[in-house]
Every structure is written in C-alpha cells, then in structure tokens.
CSV table of C-alpha atoms and ligand atoms in Angstrom, one decimal:
chain,number,residue,atom,x,y,z
A,6,MET,CA,6.7,12.5,-16.4
A,7,ASN,CA,10.0,13.9,-17.4
A,8,VAL,CA,9.5,16.8,-15.0
A,9,ALA,CA,9.0,14.3,-12.2
A,10,ASP,CA,12.0,12.3,-13.3
A,11,SER,CA,14.2,15.4,-13.5
A,12,ASP,CA,13.1,16.4,-10.0
A,13,GLU,CA,14.0,12.9,-8.8
A,14,MET,CA,17.5,13.1,-10.4
A,15,PHE,CA,18.0,16.6,-9.1
A,16,ALA,CA,17.3,15.4,-5.6
A,17,HIS,CA,20.3,13.1,-5.8
A,18,LEU,CA,22.5,16.0,-7.0
A,19,ALA,CA,21.1,18.2,-4.3
A,20,ALA,CA,22.1,15.5,-1.7
A,21,ARG,CA,25.7,16.1,-3.0
A,22,GLY,CA,25.5,19.8,-2.5
A,23,ALA,CA,24.1,21.0,-5.8
A,24,VAL,CA,21.9,24.1,-6.0
A,25,LEU,CA,19.5,24.7,-8.9
A,26,THR,CA,20.0,27.5,-11.4
A,27,ASP,CA,18.3,28.1,-14.7
A,28,LYS,CA,21.3,30.2,-16.0
A,29,LEU,CA,23.6,28.1,-18.1
A,30,GLU,CA,26.5,30.4,-17.5
A,31,GLU,CA,26.3,30.0,-13.7
A,32,ALA,CA,26.1,26.2,-13.9
A,33,ASP,CA,28.9,23.7,-13.2
A,34,THR,CA,26.7,20.8,-14.2
A,35,VAL,CA,23.9,20.4,-16.8
A,36,LEU,CA,21.4,17.6,-16.6
A,37,VAL,CA,19.7,17.1,-19.9
A,38,ASN,CA,16.6,14.8,-19.4
A,39,THR,CA,15.4,13.6,-22.8
A,40,CYS,CA,12.4,12.2,-24.7
A,41,THR,CA,12.5,9.9,-27.7
A,42,VAL,CA,8.8,9.3,-28.3
A,43,ARG,CA,9.0,11.1,-31.7
A,44,ASP,CA,12.0,11.7,-33.8
A,45,HIS,CA,11.6,15.5,-33.4
A,46,ALA,CA,12.0,15.3,-29.6
A,47,GLU,CA,15.1,13.2,-29.8
A,48,HIS,CA,16.5,15.5,-32.4
A,49,ARG,CA,16.0,18.6,-30.2
A,50,ALA,CA,17.8,16.9,-27.3
A,51,VAL,CA,20.8,15.8,-29.3
A,52,SER,CA,21.1,19.3,-30.9
A,53,PHE,CA,21.1,20.8,-27.5
A,54,LEU,CA,24.0,18.5,-26.6
A,55,GLY,CA,25.8,20.0,-29.7
A,56,ARG,CA,25.3,23.5,-28.2
A,57,LEU,CA,26.7,22.3,-24.8
A,58,ALA,CA,30.0,21.4,-26.5
A,59,ALA,CA,30.9,25.2,-26.6
A,60,TRP,CA,29.7,25.6,-23.0
A,61,LYS,CA,32.0,22.8,-21.8
A,62,LYS,CA,35.0,24.1,-23.8
A,63,GLU,CA,34.8,27.4,-21.9
A,64,LYS,CA,35.6,25.6,-18.7
A,65,PRO,CA,36.6,22.0,-19.2
A,66,GLY,CA,35.7,21.1,-15.6
A,67,ARG,CA,32.0,21.5,-16.4
A,68,ILE,CA,29.9,18.4,-16.2
A,69,ILE,CA,27.3,17.2,-18.7
A,70,ILE,CA,24.8,14.5,-17.8
A,71,PHE,CA,22.6,13.2,-20.6
A,72,ALA,CA,19.7,11.2,-19.2
A,73,GLY,CA,16.3,9.7,-20.0
A,74,CYS,CA,14.7,7.9,-23.0
A,75,ALA,CA,17.0,9.3,-25.8
A,76,ALA,CA,20.0,8.4,-23.7
A,77,GLN,CA,18.6,4.9,-23.3
A,78,ARG,CA,18.0,4.5,-27.0
A,79,LEU,CA,21.2,6.0,-28.3
A,80,GLY,CA,23.5,4.6,-25.6
A,81,GLN,CA,27.1,4.2,-26.3
A,82,ALA,CA,26.8,5.5,-29.9
A,83,LEU,CA,26.2,8.9,-28.4
A,84,GLN,CA,29.3,8.7,-26.1
A,85,LYS,CA,31.4,7.9,-29.2
A,86,LYS,CA,30.0,10.9,-31.2
A,87,TYR,CA,30.1,13.3,-28.2
A,88,PRO,CA,33.2,12.2,-26.2
A,89,PHE,CA,32.9,15.3,-23.9
A,90,LEU,CA,29.7,13.7,-22.4
A,91,ASP,CA,30.5,12.9,-18.8
A,92,ILE,CA,27.6,10.8,-17.7
A,93,LEU,CA,25.1,8.8,-19.7
A,94,SER,CA,22.1,7.6,-17.7
A,95,GLY,CA,19.3,5.9,-19.6
A,96,ALA,CA,15.6,5.9,-18.6
A,97,LYS,CA,15.8,2.4,-17.2
A,98,GLU,CA,18.6,3.6,-14.8
A,99,ILE,CA,16.7,6.3,-13.0
A,100,GLU,CA,16.3,4.2,-9.8
A,101,HIS,CA,20.1,3.8,-9.8
A,102,PHE,CA,20.9,7.4,-10.5
A,103,SER,CA,22.6,7.9,-7.1
A,104,GLU,CA,25.0,5.0,-7.8
A,105,THR,CA,25.7,6.3,-11.3
A,106,LEU,CA,26.8,9.6,-9.8
A,107,ASP,CA,29.0,7.9,-7.2
A,108,LYS,CA,30.5,5.6,-9.9
A,109,SER,CA,31.4,8.6,-12.0
A,110,GLY,CA,33.7,9.9,-9.3
A,111,LEU,CA,32.7,13.5,-10.3
A,112,PHE,CA,30.7,14.3,-7.3
A,113,GLY,CA,31.5,14.5,-3.6
A,114,PRO,CA,30.0,12.0,-1.2
A,115,HIS,CA,26.3,11.8,-0.4
A,116,GLN,CA,25.8,14.5,2.3
A,117,THR,CA,22.7,15.5,4.3
A,118,ALA,CA,19.7,16.4,2.1
A,119,GLY,CA,20.4,19.4,-0.1
A,120,GLU,CA,17.9,22.1,-0.8
A,121,LEU,CA,15.1,20.9,-3.0
A,122,PRO,CA,12.9,23.2,-5.0
A,123,ALA,CA,9.4,23.6,-3.5
A,124,PRO,CA,6.9,21.5,-5.5
A,125,GLY,CA,4.5,24.3,-6.4
A,126,LEU,CA,0.8,23.9,-6.3
A,127,THR,CA,0.9,20.6,-8.1
A,128,GLY,CA,3.1,17.8,-6.8
A,129,TYR,CA,4.0,15.1,-9.3
A,130,VAL,CA,4.2,11.6,-7.9
A,131,THR,CA,5.4,8.7,-10.0
A,132,ILE,CA,3.4,5.6,-9.2
A,133,MET,CA,4.7,3.2,-11.9
A,134,ARG,CA,7.5,3.0,-14.4
A,135,GLY,CA,7.5,1.3,-17.8
A,136,CYS,CA,4.8,-0.2,-19.9
A,137,ASN,CA,3.5,-3.8,-20.6
A,138,PHE,CA,1.8,-2.9,-23.9
A,139,ALA,CA,3.4,-3.2,-27.3
A,140,CYS,CA,1.7,-0.6,-29.4
A,141,SER,CA,3.3,-1.2,-32.8
A,142,TYR,CA,4.4,2.5,-33.3
A,143,CYS,CA,5.7,3.1,-29.8
A,144,ILE,CA,9.3,3.1,-28.5
A,145,VAL,CA,8.3,3.5,-24.8
A,146,PRO,CA,8.4,-0.3,-23.8
A,147,SER,CA,11.8,-0.7,-25.3
A,148,VAL,CA,13.4,2.3,-23.6
A,149,ARG,CA,11.4,2.2,-20.3
A,150,GLY,CA,11.0,-1.6,-19.9
A,151,PRO,CA,8.1,-3.5,-18.3
A,152,ILE,CA,5.8,-2.1,-15.7
A,153,LYS,CA,7.0,-1.7,-12.2
A,154,CYS,CA,4.5,-0.4,-9.7
A,155,LEU,CA,5.8,1.5,-6.7
A,156,PRO,CA,4.7,0.3,-3.2
A,157,VAL,CA,1.5,2.1,-1.9
A,158,GLN,CA,3.3,3.2,1.2
A,159,ASP,CA,6.1,4.9,-0.7
A,160,ILE,CA,3.5,6.7,-2.9
A,161,LEU,CA,1.6,7.9,0.1
A,162,GLN,CA,4.8,9.1,1.8
A,163,ASP,CA,5.8,11.0,-1.4
A,164,ALA,CA,2.4,12.6,-1.6
A,165,ALA,CA,2.5,13.6,2.1
A,166,ARG,CA,5.9,15.1,1.7
A,167,LYS,CA,4.8,17.2,-1.3
A,168,ALA,CA,1.6,18.2,0.5
A,169,ALA,CA,3.6,19.3,3.5
A,170,ALA,CA,5.8,21.4,1.3
A,171,GLY,CA,2.8,23.2,-0.1
A,172,ALA,CA,1.3,21.1,-2.9
A,173,LYS,CA,-2.5,21.2,-2.9
A,174,GLU,CA,-2.9,19.0,-6.0
A,175,ILE,CA,-1.2,15.7,-6.5
A,176,MET,CA,-0.7,14.4,-10.0
A,177,LEU,CA,-0.1,10.6,-10.2
A,178,LEU,CA,2.1,9.5,-13.1
A,179,GLY,CA,2.6,6.4,-15.2
A,180,GLN,CA,2.5,5.3,-18.8
A,181,THR,CA,-0.7,3.3,-18.2
A,182,VAL,CA,-1.3,4.8,-14.8
A,183,ASN,CA,-4.7,3.1,-14.3
A,184,ALA,CA,-3.2,-0.3,-14.6
A,185,TYR,CA,-1.6,0.3,-11.2
A,186,GLN,CA,-1.9,-2.6,-8.8
A,187,ASP,CA,0.0,-3.3,-5.6
A,188,GLY,CA,-1.2,-6.5,-3.9
A,189,ALA,CA,-4.9,-5.9,-3.1
A,190,VAL,CA,-4.6,-2.2,-3.7
A,191,SER,CA,-6.1,-1.1,-7.1
A,192,PHE,CA,-5.7,2.2,-8.9
A,193,ALA,CA,-9.1,3.4,-7.6
A,194,ASP,CA,-8.1,2.4,-4.0
A,195,LEU,CA,-4.9,4.4,-4.5
A,196,LEU,CA,-6.7,7.5,-5.8
A,197,ASN,CA,-9.0,7.4,-2.7
A,198,ARG,CA,-6.1,6.9,-0.3
A,199,VAL,CA,-4.0,9.7,-1.8
A,200,SER,CA,-7.1,12.0,-1.6
A,201,GLU,CA,-7.1,11.4,2.1
A,202,VAL,CA,-3.5,12.6,2.7
A,203,PRO,CA,-3.6,15.7,4.9
A,204,GLY,CA,-3.4,18.9,2.8
A,205,VAL,CA,-4.4,17.3,-0.5
A,206,ALA,CA,-7.4,19.1,-2.1
A,207,ARG,CA,-7.4,17.4,-5.5
A,208,VAL,CA,-5.9,14.3,-7.2
A,209,ARG,CA,-5.2,14.1,-10.9
A,210,PHE,CA,-3.5,11.4,-13.0
A,211,THR,CA,-2.0,10.8,-16.4
A,212,SER,CA,-1.9,8.9,-18.8
A,213,PRO,CA,-4.6,6.2,-18.4
A,214,HIS,CA,-5.3,3.5,-20.9
A,215,PRO,CA,-9.0,3.0,-22.0
A,216,ILE,CA,-9.2,-0.7,-21.1
A,217,TYR,CA,-8.7,-0.1,-17.4
A,218,PHE,CA,-11.7,2.2,-17.0
A,219,THR,CA,-14.0,-0.5,-15.7
A,220,PRO,CA,-17.5,0.0,-14.1
A,221,GLN,CA,-15.8,-1.0,-10.8
A,222,PHE,CA,-13.3,1.9,-11.2
A,223,LEU,CA,-16.1,4.4,-11.8
A,224,ALA,CA,-18.1,3.1,-8.9
A,225,ALA,CA,-15.1,3.4,-6.6
A,226,VAL,CA,-14.3,7.0,-7.5
A,227,LYS,CA,-17.6,8.6,-8.5
A,228,ASP,CA,-18.5,9.8,-4.9
A,229,ASN,CA,-15.1,11.3,-4.2
A,230,PRO,CA,-15.1,15.0,-5.3
A,231,LYS,CA,-11.3,15.3,-4.7
A,232,ILE,CA,-10.7,13.1,-7.8
A,233,ALA,CA,-10.5,15.7,-10.6
A,234,ARG,CA,-13.1,15.3,-13.3
A,235,HIS,CA,-10.6,15.5,-16.2
A,236,VAL,CA,-9.0,12.5,-18.0
A,237,HIS,CA,-6.4,12.7,-20.7
A,238,LEU,CA,-7.3,9.5,-22.6
A,239,PRO,CA,-5.3,9.0,-25.8
A,240,VAL,CA,-7.3,7.4,-28.6
A,241,GLN,CA,-4.7,7.5,-31.4
A,242,SER,CA,-7.2,6.6,-34.2
A,243,GLY,CA,-10.9,6.5,-34.8
A,244,SER,CA,-10.7,3.4,-37.1
A,245,THR,CA,-11.0,0.0,-35.5
A,246,LYS,CA,-8.8,-1.5,-38.3
A,247,VAL,CA,-6.0,1.0,-37.6
A,248,LEU,CA,-6.4,0.5,-33.8
A,249,GLN,CA,-5.9,-3.2,-34.3
A,250,GLU,CA,-2.8,-2.7,-36.5
A,251,MET,CA,-1.5,-0.3,-33.8
A,252,LYS,CA,-2.2,-3.1,-31.2
A,253,ARG,CA,-4.0,-0.7,-28.9
A,254,GLY,CA,-6.2,-3.4,-27.4
A,255,TYR,CA,-9.6,-1.8,-28.0
A,256,THR,CA,-12.0,-1.0,-30.9
A,257,ARG,CA,-13.7,2.3,-31.8
A,258,GLU,CA,-16.9,1.0,-30.1
A,259,ILE,CA,-15.1,0.0,-26.9
A,260,PHE,CA,-13.5,3.4,-26.7
A,261,LEU,CA,-16.8,5.2,-27.2
A,262,ASP,CA,-18.4,3.0,-24.5
A,263,LYS,CA,-15.6,4.1,-22.1
A,264,ILE,CA,-16.2,7.7,-23.0
A,265,ARG,CA,-19.9,7.5,-22.4
A,266,ALA,CA,-19.3,5.9,-19.0
A,267,LEU,CA,-16.7,8.6,-18.0
A,268,LYS,CA,-18.9,11.4,-19.2
A,269,SER,CA,-21.8,10.1,-17.2
A,270,CYS,CA,-19.6,10.5,-14.1
A,271,GLY,CA,-18.8,14.1,-15.1
A,272,PHE,CA,-15.3,13.6,-16.6
A,273,ASN,CA,-14.1,16.1,-19.2
A,274,ILE,CA,-11.9,14.3,-21.7
A,275,SER,CA,-8.8,15.3,-23.8
A,276,THR,CA,-6.9,13.0,-26.1
A,277,ASP,CA,-3.9,12.3,-28.4
A,278,ILE,CA,-4.3,11.4,-32.0
A,279,ILE,CA,-1.7,10.1,-34.5
A,280,VAL,CA,-2.3,10.8,-38.2
A,281,GLY,CA,-0.7,8.9,-41.0
A,282,PHE,CA,0.0,5.5,-39.4
A,283,PRO,CA,1.5,3.5,-42.3
A,284,THR,CA,-1.8,1.5,-43.1
A,285,GLU,CA,-4.2,4.5,-42.6
A,286,THR,CA,-6.4,4.9,-45.6
A,287,GLU,CA,-8.6,7.9,-46.5
A,288,GLU,CA,-11.6,6.0,-45.0
A,289,ASP,CA,-9.6,5.3,-41.8
A,290,PHE,CA,-8.8,9.0,-41.5
A,291,ARG,CA,-12.4,9.9,-42.0
A,292,GLN,CA,-13.3,7.6,-39.1
A,293,THR,CA,-10.8,9.6,-36.9
A,294,LEU,CA,-12.6,12.8,-38.0
A,295,SER,CA,-16.0,11.4,-37.2
A,296,LEU,CA,-14.8,10.2,-33.8
A,297,VAL,CA,-13.6,13.7,-33.0
A,298,ASP,CA,-17.0,15.1,-34.0
A,299,GLU,CA,-18.8,12.4,-31.9
A,300,VAL,CA,-16.8,12.7,-28.7
A,301,LYS,CA,-16.2,16.5,-28.7
A,302,PHE,CA,-12.9,16.2,-26.8
A,303,PHE,CA,-11.9,19.1,-24.6
A,304,ILE,CA,-8.4,19.2,-26.2
A,305,ALA,CA,-6.9,16.9,-28.9
A,306,TYR,CA,-3.1,16.8,-29.3
A,307,CYS,CA,-2.4,15.7,-32.9
A,308,TYR,CA,0.8,14.2,-34.1
A,309,LYS,CA,2.2,13.1,-37.4
A,310,TYR,CA,3.2,9.5,-37.3
A,311,SER,CA,7.0,9.3,-36.6
A,312,PRO,CA,8.7,5.9,-37.3
A,313,ARG,CA,10.8,4.7,-34.4
A,314,GLN,CA,13.6,2.3,-35.1
A,315,GLY,CA,13.0,-1.2,-33.7
A,316,THR,CA,9.2,-0.9,-33.4
A,317,PRO,CA,7.1,-3.2,-35.6
A,318,ALA,CA,5.5,-0.3,-37.5
A,319,ALA,CA,8.9,1.0,-38.5
A,320,LYS,CA,9.2,-1.9,-40.9
A,321,MET,CA,5.9,-0.9,-42.7
A,322,LYS,CA,5.9,1.2,-45.9
A,323,LEU,CA,5.5,4.9,-44.9
A,324,LEU,CA,2.8,7.2,-46.3
A,325,GLY,CA,4.1,10.2,-48.1
A,326,GLN,CA,5.0,13.4,-46.1
A,327,LYS,CA,2.5,15.3,-48.2
A,328,VAL,CA,-0.4,13.0,-47.1
A,329,LEU,CA,0.7,13.2,-43.5
A,330,GLU,CA,0.8,17.0,-43.6
A,331,GLU,CA,-2.6,17.3,-45.4
A,332,ARG,CA,-4.2,15.0,-42.9
A,333,LEU,CA,-2.7,16.8,-39.9
A,334,ASP,CA,-3.9,20.1,-41.3
A,335,ILE,CA,-7.5,18.8,-41.8
A,336,LEU,CA,-7.5,17.3,-38.3
A,337,LEU,CA,-6.1,20.5,-36.7
A,338,ASN,CA,-8.8,22.5,-38.3
A,339,ARG,CA,-11.4,20.1,-37.0
A,340,VAL,CA,-10.1,20.2,-33.4
A,341,ARG,CA,-9.5,24.0,-33.3
A,342,GLY,CA,-12.9,25.0,-32.0
A,343,LEU,CA,-13.3,22.1,-29.5
A,344,SER,CA,-11.9,23.9,-26.5
A,345,ASP,CA,-13.9,27.0,-27.0
A,346,ALA,CA,-17.1,24.9,-27.3
A,347,ALA,CA,-16.2,22.9,-24.2
A,348,TYR,CA,-15.7,26.2,-22.3
A,349,GLN,CA,-19.1,27.6,-23.5
A,350,MET,CA,-20.8,24.4,-22.2
A,351,GLN,CA,-19.7,25.3,-18.7
A,352,VAL,CA,-21.6,28.6,-18.5
A,353,GLY,CA,-24.2,28.5,-15.7
A,354,SER,CA,-22.5,25.5,-14.0
A,355,GLU,CA,-21.1,25.5,-10.5
A,356,GLN,CA,-17.4,24.9,-10.2
A,357,GLU,CA,-14.8,24.3,-7.5
A,358,VAL,CA,-11.7,26.3,-8.4
A,359,LEU,CA,-8.2,25.7,-7.0
A,360,MET,CA,-6.6,29.2,-7.1
A,361,GLU,CA,-3.2,29.3,-8.8
A,362,THR,CA,-3.0,33.1,-8.6
A,363,PRO,CA,-5.1,35.5,-6.5
A,364,HIS,CA,-7.6,35.9,-9.5
A,365,LYS,CA,-7.2,32.7,-11.5
A,366,GLY,CA,-7.4,29.0,-10.9
A,367,ARG,CA,-8.4,25.6,-12.4
A,368,SER,CA,-11.7,23.8,-12.0
A,369,SER,CA,-11.9,20.1,-11.3
A,370,GLY,CA,-12.5,19.5,-15.0
A,371,ASN,CA,-9.3,21.5,-15.8
A,372,PHE,CA,-11.0,24.6,-17.1
A,373,TRP,CA,-9.3,28.0,-16.4
A,374,VAL,CA,-11.5,30.2,-14.2
A,375,LYS,CA,-11.1,33.9,-13.5
A,376,THR,CA,-12.6,35.3,-10.3
A,377,LYS,CA,-13.7,38.9,-9.5
A,378,LYS,CA,-12.5,38.8,-5.9
A,379,SER,CA,-9.0,38.0,-4.8
A,380,TYR,CA,-8.4,34.7,-3.0
A,381,PRO,CA,-5.3,33.2,-1.4
A,382,VAL,CA,-3.3,31.0,-3.8
A,383,GLY,CA,-4.0,27.3,-3.0
A,384,SER,CA,-7.5,28.0,-1.7
A,385,LEU,CA,-10.6,26.2,-3.1
A,386,VAL,CA,-13.4,28.5,-4.2
A,387,ARG,CA,-16.9,27.4,-5.1
A,388,THR,CA,-18.6,29.6,-7.6
A,389,GLN,CA,-21.0,29.8,-10.5
A,390,ILE,CA,-19.8,30.5,-14.0
A,391,GLU,CA,-21.2,33.7,-15.6
A,392,ARG,CA,-19.7,33.6,-19.0
A,393,ALA,CA,-16.9,32.1,-21.2
A,394,ASP,CA,-14.5,33.8,-23.5
A,395,GLY,CA,-12.3,31.6,-25.6
A,396,THR,CA,-10.5,29.3,-23.1
A,397,LEU,CA,-11.4,31.2,-20.0
A,398,LEU,CA,-14.4,31.0,-17.7
A,399,PHE,CA,-15.6,34.0,-15.7
A,400,ALA,CA,-16.9,33.4,-12.2
A,401,ARG,CA,-19.9,35.1,-10.6
A,402,ASP,CA,-18.3,35.1,-7.1
B,3,LIG,N1,1.0,5.7,-22.6
B,3,LIG,C1,0.2,6.6,-23.3
B,3,LIG,C2,1.0,7.4,-24.4
B,3,LIG,C3,2.4,7.7,-24.2
B,3,LIG,S1,3.3,8.4,-25.6
B,3,LIG,C4,-0.9,5.9,-24.0
B,3,LIG,O1,-0.8,4.7,-24.4
B,3,LIG,O2,-1.9,6.4,-24.2
B,3,LIG,C5,2.5,10.0,-25.8
B,3,LIG,C6,1.8,10.2,-27.1
B,3,LIG,O3,2.8,10.3,-28.1
B,3,LIG,C7,0.9,9.1,-27.5
B,3,LIG,O4,-0.4,9.2,-27.0
B,3,LIG,C8,0.9,9.2,-29.0
B,3,LIG,O5,-0.2,10.0,-29.5
B,3,LIG,C9,2.2,9.9,-29.3
B,3,LIG,N2,3.1,9.0,-30.0
B,3,LIG,C10,3.7,7.9,-29.5
B,3,LIG,N3,4.5,7.2,-30.4
B,3,LIG,C11,4.4,8.0,-31.5
B,3,LIG,C12,4.9,7.8,-32.8
B,3,LIG,N4,5.7,6.8,-33.2
B,3,LIG,N5,4.6,8.8,-33.8
B,3,LIG,C13,3.8,9.8,-33.5
B,3,LIG,N6,3.2,10.0,-32.2
B,3,LIG,C14,3.5,9.1,-31.3
B,4,LIG,FE1,3.4,3.3,-25.8
B,4,LIG,FE2,1.2,1.9,-26.0
B,4,LIG,FE3,2.6,1.7,-23.8
B,4,LIG,FE4,1.3,4.0,-24.4
B,4,LIG,S1,0.4,1.9,-24.0
B,4,LIG,S2,3.4,3.8,-23.7
B,4,LIG,S3,1.5,4.1,-26.6
B,4,LIG,S4,3.2,1.0,-25.8
C-alpha cells in the first residue's frame, strides 16, 4: 500500500519536473513515506529523518518531505523537533498532495506529465482508503480515517493505464479491500471487471477481512481463472476470547468456516498473527498454535504486540517482554516448516505461471516456479510440477 501511495505522490512531483533517483547524493528532494502500524516501523522512519539532517546541511536548498502514517500521527510535534523538515503530509492528505506541494512554494508550477517509472509486471491499484473497523490494538483507523471507496470507473482507468504500460498482474489494494462497494458494484463485480481490462492476465488483492468472504463472493469469482488463488487473510489470534477483545468481528469457528470455503475454491492462504495481546493467556496462545496446525497456512507473518498510543488496548496492562519473546519464538518455530510443506503439496499439480524472468515465475496460488525452457517475461505458461525444493517448484515443461 505504501509503495502505491509513494508512486501516487511521486506522480505529482514528476508533474513538476522531478526525475526519480535512488541515490541520495544525487537527489534534491527526498520523499519519506512512513508506516506507524508498529512502534518499530515508526522508529525507523524517524531515525532516517535524523540521518537526513546531515544530508540537508550539505546543501541547505535540499527539500525533505515526510509523508504517510507516522507523519499523520506525530504531526506538528515532529516539525518542532526537526525544524529542517520542509513538508509534512499525513496519510489523510494524500489526495491533496498536489495542493500541499503548491502551497509549500518550493516547487515550480504543475507542468505537463513528467516521466513516471514503468509499473513493472505488477501494477498496484488503490481501490479504497481508510478503515471502518476499530480493532482495539490498531492505529490505522485513527491515522487513515474511515473508508472511502474510489469510483469503479477511476479504478478501471488506473488498471488500464498500468496494463498499457506493461503490467500483466493488477494488485487491488485496501485495508479491508473486500468491503469495497460502489453503488451496485460489489468487490466480486470489481474483480471480474478488472480481469476483463485488456492486457490483464491476473488479478490479486490485499488485505481482505474474513467477514466479507461470503458464499455470494465465492460464487461470483470461482469460475474466473484470472482471479489469483491466493489470499492473505490476517487472523491475528486463534482464541475466540482474544479475538473478541481485539474487536475483530469473528470467532475462531467463523474464521475456520471461511478458510474451508476458500480452500474448496482452490485458494492458498497466508496470514498475520499477533502474539502477546495484553489479555492473552497461555491457553489463548495454545489456541493460536492449534489454529496454525489446523489451517496449515502457506505463510504466517508473526508480530509481537506493540502498544499504539490512543488505541483502546494501549490502556491495558502489558505482558512482560520475556513472555512476548518466548511466545514469538515458539510460534516462529511452529510456522517455519509451513511453506515447505505447502510447496511439497503442489508436486504433480498443473499450474499456470506468470513469468517474471525468462526461467522463473509465480503461479496463481503465489508459488515460485522454475521452468526448464526459457519464456518471454510476462507470458503465461501452463505446466505440470515435477518436484519441490524448499520454496521453489520445478516445472516439467
Ligand atoms: N487491515 C488488515 C491489517 C492491517 S495492519 C487486517 O485487518 O487484517 C497489518 C498487520 O499488522 C496486521 O495484520 C497485524 O497483524 C499487524 N498489527 C497491526 N497493529 C499491530 C500492533 N499494535 N501490534 C502488533 N502488530 C500489529
Ligand atoms: Fe486495523 Fe482492524 Fe482496520 Fe485491519 S481491520 S486496518 S487491523 S482496524
């Protein structure tokens, strides 16, 4: 999501003549797009700002733009602490970034479109901003605001532009992406419409919320092979009690029902898990471990609970760091073999591979596949899987 937001902000800079460089020394302007979902992410962003102080001192005309969720959360306090900061643009301001640049007086007038970087094989398309949930540990609703769905026509245009520039795969983005609705157009309708955009071979999306995976959704997408058979579906905890305290809006059983339904339509499932939520007991944690064993996720990203100021959970008594570390360790050990096992399960299956290099690509279920023959980048190759080694499948082609 931040990559897509950075591209969008860069487009406004490009329209004022900016050209992209990844060398700090060459740059006149640095745009730092930030995350604040966990304390660690925010800390990294702010320490980078500390490093930029020296960069700016070398040539005082250099410009620093600090944008995104950490900018939104820290606001003016940051400007006070780092007076050399030229532009502060919070996550809620992204739609007004062009005006922010104009107001700063630091950039020339909006010219003809500047040169944008090519989208690559995957084109990221934001379909909604914000979140209407209120998970008790999460800072996103306060820094991103409530849901705003983009109009279907804008999304189709954006996808068409990216496909015309070479993207074969479109990744639809939103915090609860499958809650998308624009008038009569549902998320499933949107997926089907994007898959019909000329040049689009595959459509992915992230991150969905379990409650919106309804039988109607599955019925609407199950016959469309262009909709990738991989879903990143964060569960956060395997304990119904903790899920309720997190205000996730589902129980362990409801989540498992959704998983069964998704798997029956061929979806491969990865997840996010938080360990050490303030009320998590040993028994709750065991429930998370047993859920991991039961679902056999493709990948599970595991995080230590990080208190975020202003969220309801931040007022609860924290568990000790030692408990958090022990639980994270146990969970990481439990999830370590999952990907290898999921790859092994694919041996003998038939896969459609979107080539990312002449010899390697990704299947619809998001497995890496190595081919014997060489194929054009961006082509779709149907092949059987001969064997698996770690997190790589080998094609019979
Ligand atoms: N909208 C998505 C998640 C977005 S945040 C959803 O609801 O599923 C991305 C991930 O960061 C979450 O899935 C969660 O696992 C993690 N996360 C969010 N807040 C956190 C916190 N306070 N501490 C630790 N991890 C957190
Ligand atoms: Fe945060 Fe919950 Fe919204 Fe996801 S659904 S962004 S975890 S509040």
